[in-house]
Short mmCIF file of C-alpha atoms in Angstrom, two decimals:
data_model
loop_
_atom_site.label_atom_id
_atom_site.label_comp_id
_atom_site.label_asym_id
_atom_site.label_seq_id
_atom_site.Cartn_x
_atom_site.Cartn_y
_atom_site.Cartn_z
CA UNK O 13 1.03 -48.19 -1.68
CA UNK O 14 2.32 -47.31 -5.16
CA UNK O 15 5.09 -49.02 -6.96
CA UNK O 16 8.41 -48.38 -7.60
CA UNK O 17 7.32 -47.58 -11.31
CA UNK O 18 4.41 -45.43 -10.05
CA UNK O 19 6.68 -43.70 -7.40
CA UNK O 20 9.46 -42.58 -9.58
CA UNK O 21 6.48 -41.10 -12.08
CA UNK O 22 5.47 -38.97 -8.93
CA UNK O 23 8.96 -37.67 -8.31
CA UNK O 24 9.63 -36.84 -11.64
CA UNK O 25 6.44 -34.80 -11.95
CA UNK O 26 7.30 -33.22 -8.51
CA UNK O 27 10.65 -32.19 -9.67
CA UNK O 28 9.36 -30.47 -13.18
CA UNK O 29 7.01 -28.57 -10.81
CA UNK O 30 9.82 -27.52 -8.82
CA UNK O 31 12.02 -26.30 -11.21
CA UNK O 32 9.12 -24.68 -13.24
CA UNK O 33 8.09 -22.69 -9.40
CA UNK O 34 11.62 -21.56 -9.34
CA UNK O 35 11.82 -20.35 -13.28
CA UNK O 36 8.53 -18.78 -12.73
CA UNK O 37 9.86 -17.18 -9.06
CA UNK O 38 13.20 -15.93 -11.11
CA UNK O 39 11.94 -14.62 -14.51
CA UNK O 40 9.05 -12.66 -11.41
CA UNK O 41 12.25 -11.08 -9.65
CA UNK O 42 13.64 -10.21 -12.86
CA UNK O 43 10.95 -8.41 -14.39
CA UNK O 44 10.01 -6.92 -10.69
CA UNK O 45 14.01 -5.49 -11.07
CA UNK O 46 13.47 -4.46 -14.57
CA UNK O 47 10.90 -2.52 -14.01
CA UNK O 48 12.39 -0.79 -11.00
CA UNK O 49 15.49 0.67 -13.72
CA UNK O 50 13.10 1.30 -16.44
CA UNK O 51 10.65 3.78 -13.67
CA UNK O 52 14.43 5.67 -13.03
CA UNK O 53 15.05 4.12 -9.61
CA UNK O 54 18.74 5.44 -8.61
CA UNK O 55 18.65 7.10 -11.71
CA UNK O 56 18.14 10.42 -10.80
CA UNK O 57 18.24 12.30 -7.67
CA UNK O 58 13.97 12.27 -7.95
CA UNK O 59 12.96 9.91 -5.75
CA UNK O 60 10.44 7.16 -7.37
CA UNK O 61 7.26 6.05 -6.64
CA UNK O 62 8.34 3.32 -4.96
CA UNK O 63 9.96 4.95 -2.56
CA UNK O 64 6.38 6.54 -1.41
CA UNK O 65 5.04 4.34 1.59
CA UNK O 66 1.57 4.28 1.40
CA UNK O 67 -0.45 2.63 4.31
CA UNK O 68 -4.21 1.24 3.32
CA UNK O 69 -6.66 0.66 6.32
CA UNK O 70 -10.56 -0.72 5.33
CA UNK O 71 -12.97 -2.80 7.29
CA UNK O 72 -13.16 -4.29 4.63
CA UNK O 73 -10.81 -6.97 2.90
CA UNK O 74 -12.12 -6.55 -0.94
CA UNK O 75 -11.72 -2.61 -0.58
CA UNK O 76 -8.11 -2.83 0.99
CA UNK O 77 -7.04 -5.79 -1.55
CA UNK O 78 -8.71 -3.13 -4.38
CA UNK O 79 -6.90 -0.30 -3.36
CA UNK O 80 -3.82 -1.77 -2.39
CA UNK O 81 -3.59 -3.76 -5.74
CA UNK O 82 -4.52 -0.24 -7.53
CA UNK O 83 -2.01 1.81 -6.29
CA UNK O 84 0.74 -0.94 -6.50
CA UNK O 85 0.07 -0.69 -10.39
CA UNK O 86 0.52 2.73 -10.02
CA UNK O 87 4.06 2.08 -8.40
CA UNK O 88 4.04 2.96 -5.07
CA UNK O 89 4.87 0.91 -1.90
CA UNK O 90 1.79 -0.58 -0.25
CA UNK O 91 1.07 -1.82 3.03
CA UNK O 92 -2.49 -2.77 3.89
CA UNK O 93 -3.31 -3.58 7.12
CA UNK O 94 -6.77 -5.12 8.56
CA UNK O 95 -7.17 -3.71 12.39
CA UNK O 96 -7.10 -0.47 14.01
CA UNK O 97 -3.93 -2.08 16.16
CA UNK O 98 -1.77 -3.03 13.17
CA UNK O 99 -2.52 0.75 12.20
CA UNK O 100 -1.64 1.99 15.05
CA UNK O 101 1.33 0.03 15.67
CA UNK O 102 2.23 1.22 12.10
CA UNK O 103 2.16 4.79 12.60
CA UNK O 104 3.80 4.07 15.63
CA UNK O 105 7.11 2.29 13.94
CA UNK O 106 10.04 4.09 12.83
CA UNK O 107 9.44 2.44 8.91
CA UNK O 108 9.04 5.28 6.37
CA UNK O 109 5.38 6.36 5.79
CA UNK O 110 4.53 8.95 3.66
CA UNK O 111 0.57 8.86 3.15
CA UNK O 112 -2.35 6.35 4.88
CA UNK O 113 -5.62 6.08 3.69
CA UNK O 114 -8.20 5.99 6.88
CA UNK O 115 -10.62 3.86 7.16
CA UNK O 116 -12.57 5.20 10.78
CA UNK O 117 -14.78 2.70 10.74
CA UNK O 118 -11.70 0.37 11.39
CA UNK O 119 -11.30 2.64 14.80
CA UNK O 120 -13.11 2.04 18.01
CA UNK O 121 -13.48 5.87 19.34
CA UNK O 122 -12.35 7.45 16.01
CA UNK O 123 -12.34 11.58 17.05
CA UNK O 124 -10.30 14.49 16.22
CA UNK O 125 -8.33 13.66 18.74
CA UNK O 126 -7.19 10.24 16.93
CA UNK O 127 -6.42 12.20 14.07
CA UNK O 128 -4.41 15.11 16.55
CA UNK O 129 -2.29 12.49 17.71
CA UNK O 130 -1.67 11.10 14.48
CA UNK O 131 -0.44 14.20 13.53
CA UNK O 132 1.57 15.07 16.41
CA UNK O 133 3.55 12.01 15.65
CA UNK O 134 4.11 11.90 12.39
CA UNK O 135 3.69 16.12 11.22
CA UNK O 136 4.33 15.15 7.65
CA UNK O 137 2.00 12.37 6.88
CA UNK O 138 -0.57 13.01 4.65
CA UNK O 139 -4.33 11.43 5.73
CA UNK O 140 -6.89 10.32 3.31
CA UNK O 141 -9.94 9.86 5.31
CA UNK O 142 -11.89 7.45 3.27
CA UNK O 143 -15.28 6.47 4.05
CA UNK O 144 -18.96 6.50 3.36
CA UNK O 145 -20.53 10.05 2.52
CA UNK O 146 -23.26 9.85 5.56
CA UNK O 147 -20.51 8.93 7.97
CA UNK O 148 -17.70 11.62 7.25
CA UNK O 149 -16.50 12.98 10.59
CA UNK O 150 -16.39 16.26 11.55
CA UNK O 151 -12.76 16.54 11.09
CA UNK O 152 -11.68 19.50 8.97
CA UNK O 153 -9.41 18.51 5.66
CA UNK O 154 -6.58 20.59 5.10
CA UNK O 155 -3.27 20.62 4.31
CA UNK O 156 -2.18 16.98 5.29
CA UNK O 157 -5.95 15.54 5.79
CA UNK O 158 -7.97 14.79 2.97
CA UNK O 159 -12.08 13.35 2.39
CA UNK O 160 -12.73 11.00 -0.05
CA UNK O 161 -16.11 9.38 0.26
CA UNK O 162 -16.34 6.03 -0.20
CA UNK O 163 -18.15 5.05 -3.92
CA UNK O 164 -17.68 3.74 -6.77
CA UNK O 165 -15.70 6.48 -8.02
CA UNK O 166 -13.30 6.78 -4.99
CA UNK O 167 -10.56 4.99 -6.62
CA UNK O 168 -10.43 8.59 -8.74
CA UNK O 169 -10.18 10.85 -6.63
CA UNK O 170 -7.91 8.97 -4.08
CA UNK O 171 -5.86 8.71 -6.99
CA UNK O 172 -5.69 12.42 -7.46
CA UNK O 173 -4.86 13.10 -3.85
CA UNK O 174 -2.15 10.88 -3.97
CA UNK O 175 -0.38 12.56 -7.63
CA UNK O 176 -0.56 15.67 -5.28
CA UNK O 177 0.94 14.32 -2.33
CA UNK O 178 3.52 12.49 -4.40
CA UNK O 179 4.21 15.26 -6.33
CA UNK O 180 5.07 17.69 -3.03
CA UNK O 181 7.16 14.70 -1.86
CA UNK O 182 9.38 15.09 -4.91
CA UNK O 183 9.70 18.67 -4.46
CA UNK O 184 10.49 18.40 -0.75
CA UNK O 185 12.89 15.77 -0.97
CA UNK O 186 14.69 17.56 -3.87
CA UNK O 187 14.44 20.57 -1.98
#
């Protein structure tokens, strides 16, 4: 049991830490805001990168957390999500989604047909399919569906995609 000396010592250290969690929490939210009005948001009628919903799907965690982190930096909204049900359920909601990046290794059954119905329900989305070179399904890229094989270089080109989709965005929501 500590004494009253010793106990007051603890509380005092546990309040500093407090208030220095909530300085740290405020000056976050106020450099997450400033940053919002210096990239133009509601400054213009272009909409902003962080109004682009991206959802990233990966078996696995470190390449989600990568590319999720990546394209944050970049400014977009990310969502990463670990099954093929929180996917699913994703596509499924009515909360803005403008591009996903496909893992089909995350898929039990991935087909053309997964990829049909995806696109039947959402017409606009745009698909990166993003997995290993060998393992690159027979699905056609085209318009909305795009191949990136997974490497070390992927980031790149996913990157790319994504300036293109973004930039079509703009032009259709300007339009």
């Amino acid at each position: 049991m500590l004494s009253g000396a010793a106990m007051t010592s603890v509380r005092q250290r546990l309040k500093r830490t407090s208030v220095r969690a909530r300085r740290t929490e405020k000056d976050t939210f106020n450099k997450n805001f400033d940053n919002k009005i210096l990239r133009g948001q509601n400054s213009s009628s272009m909409r902003s990168r962080d109004t682009f919903h991206i959802v990233v799907t990966d078996i696995n965690h470190n390449v989600r957390d990568f590319l999720q982190r990546e394209l944050e930096k970049e400014g977009y909204t990310v969502t990463s999500v670990k099954t093929g049900i929180m996917a699913h359920e994703r596509i499924s909601s009515p909360l803005p989604l403008d591009l996903i990046i496909l893992d089909p290794e995350l898929f039990h059954g991935f087909d053309e047909s997964f990829i049909e119905k995806i696109v039947h329900r959402r017409p606009s989305l745009q698909i990166i399919m993003h997995t290993f070179a060998d393992s690159i399904p027979t699905i056609q890229p085209g318009h909305n569906i795009h191949l990136v094989g997974k490497d070390g270089q992927s980031i790149g080109a996913i990157k790319s995609i994504l300036h293109t989709c973004f930039t079509r965005f703009q032009q259709n929501s300007t339009s």
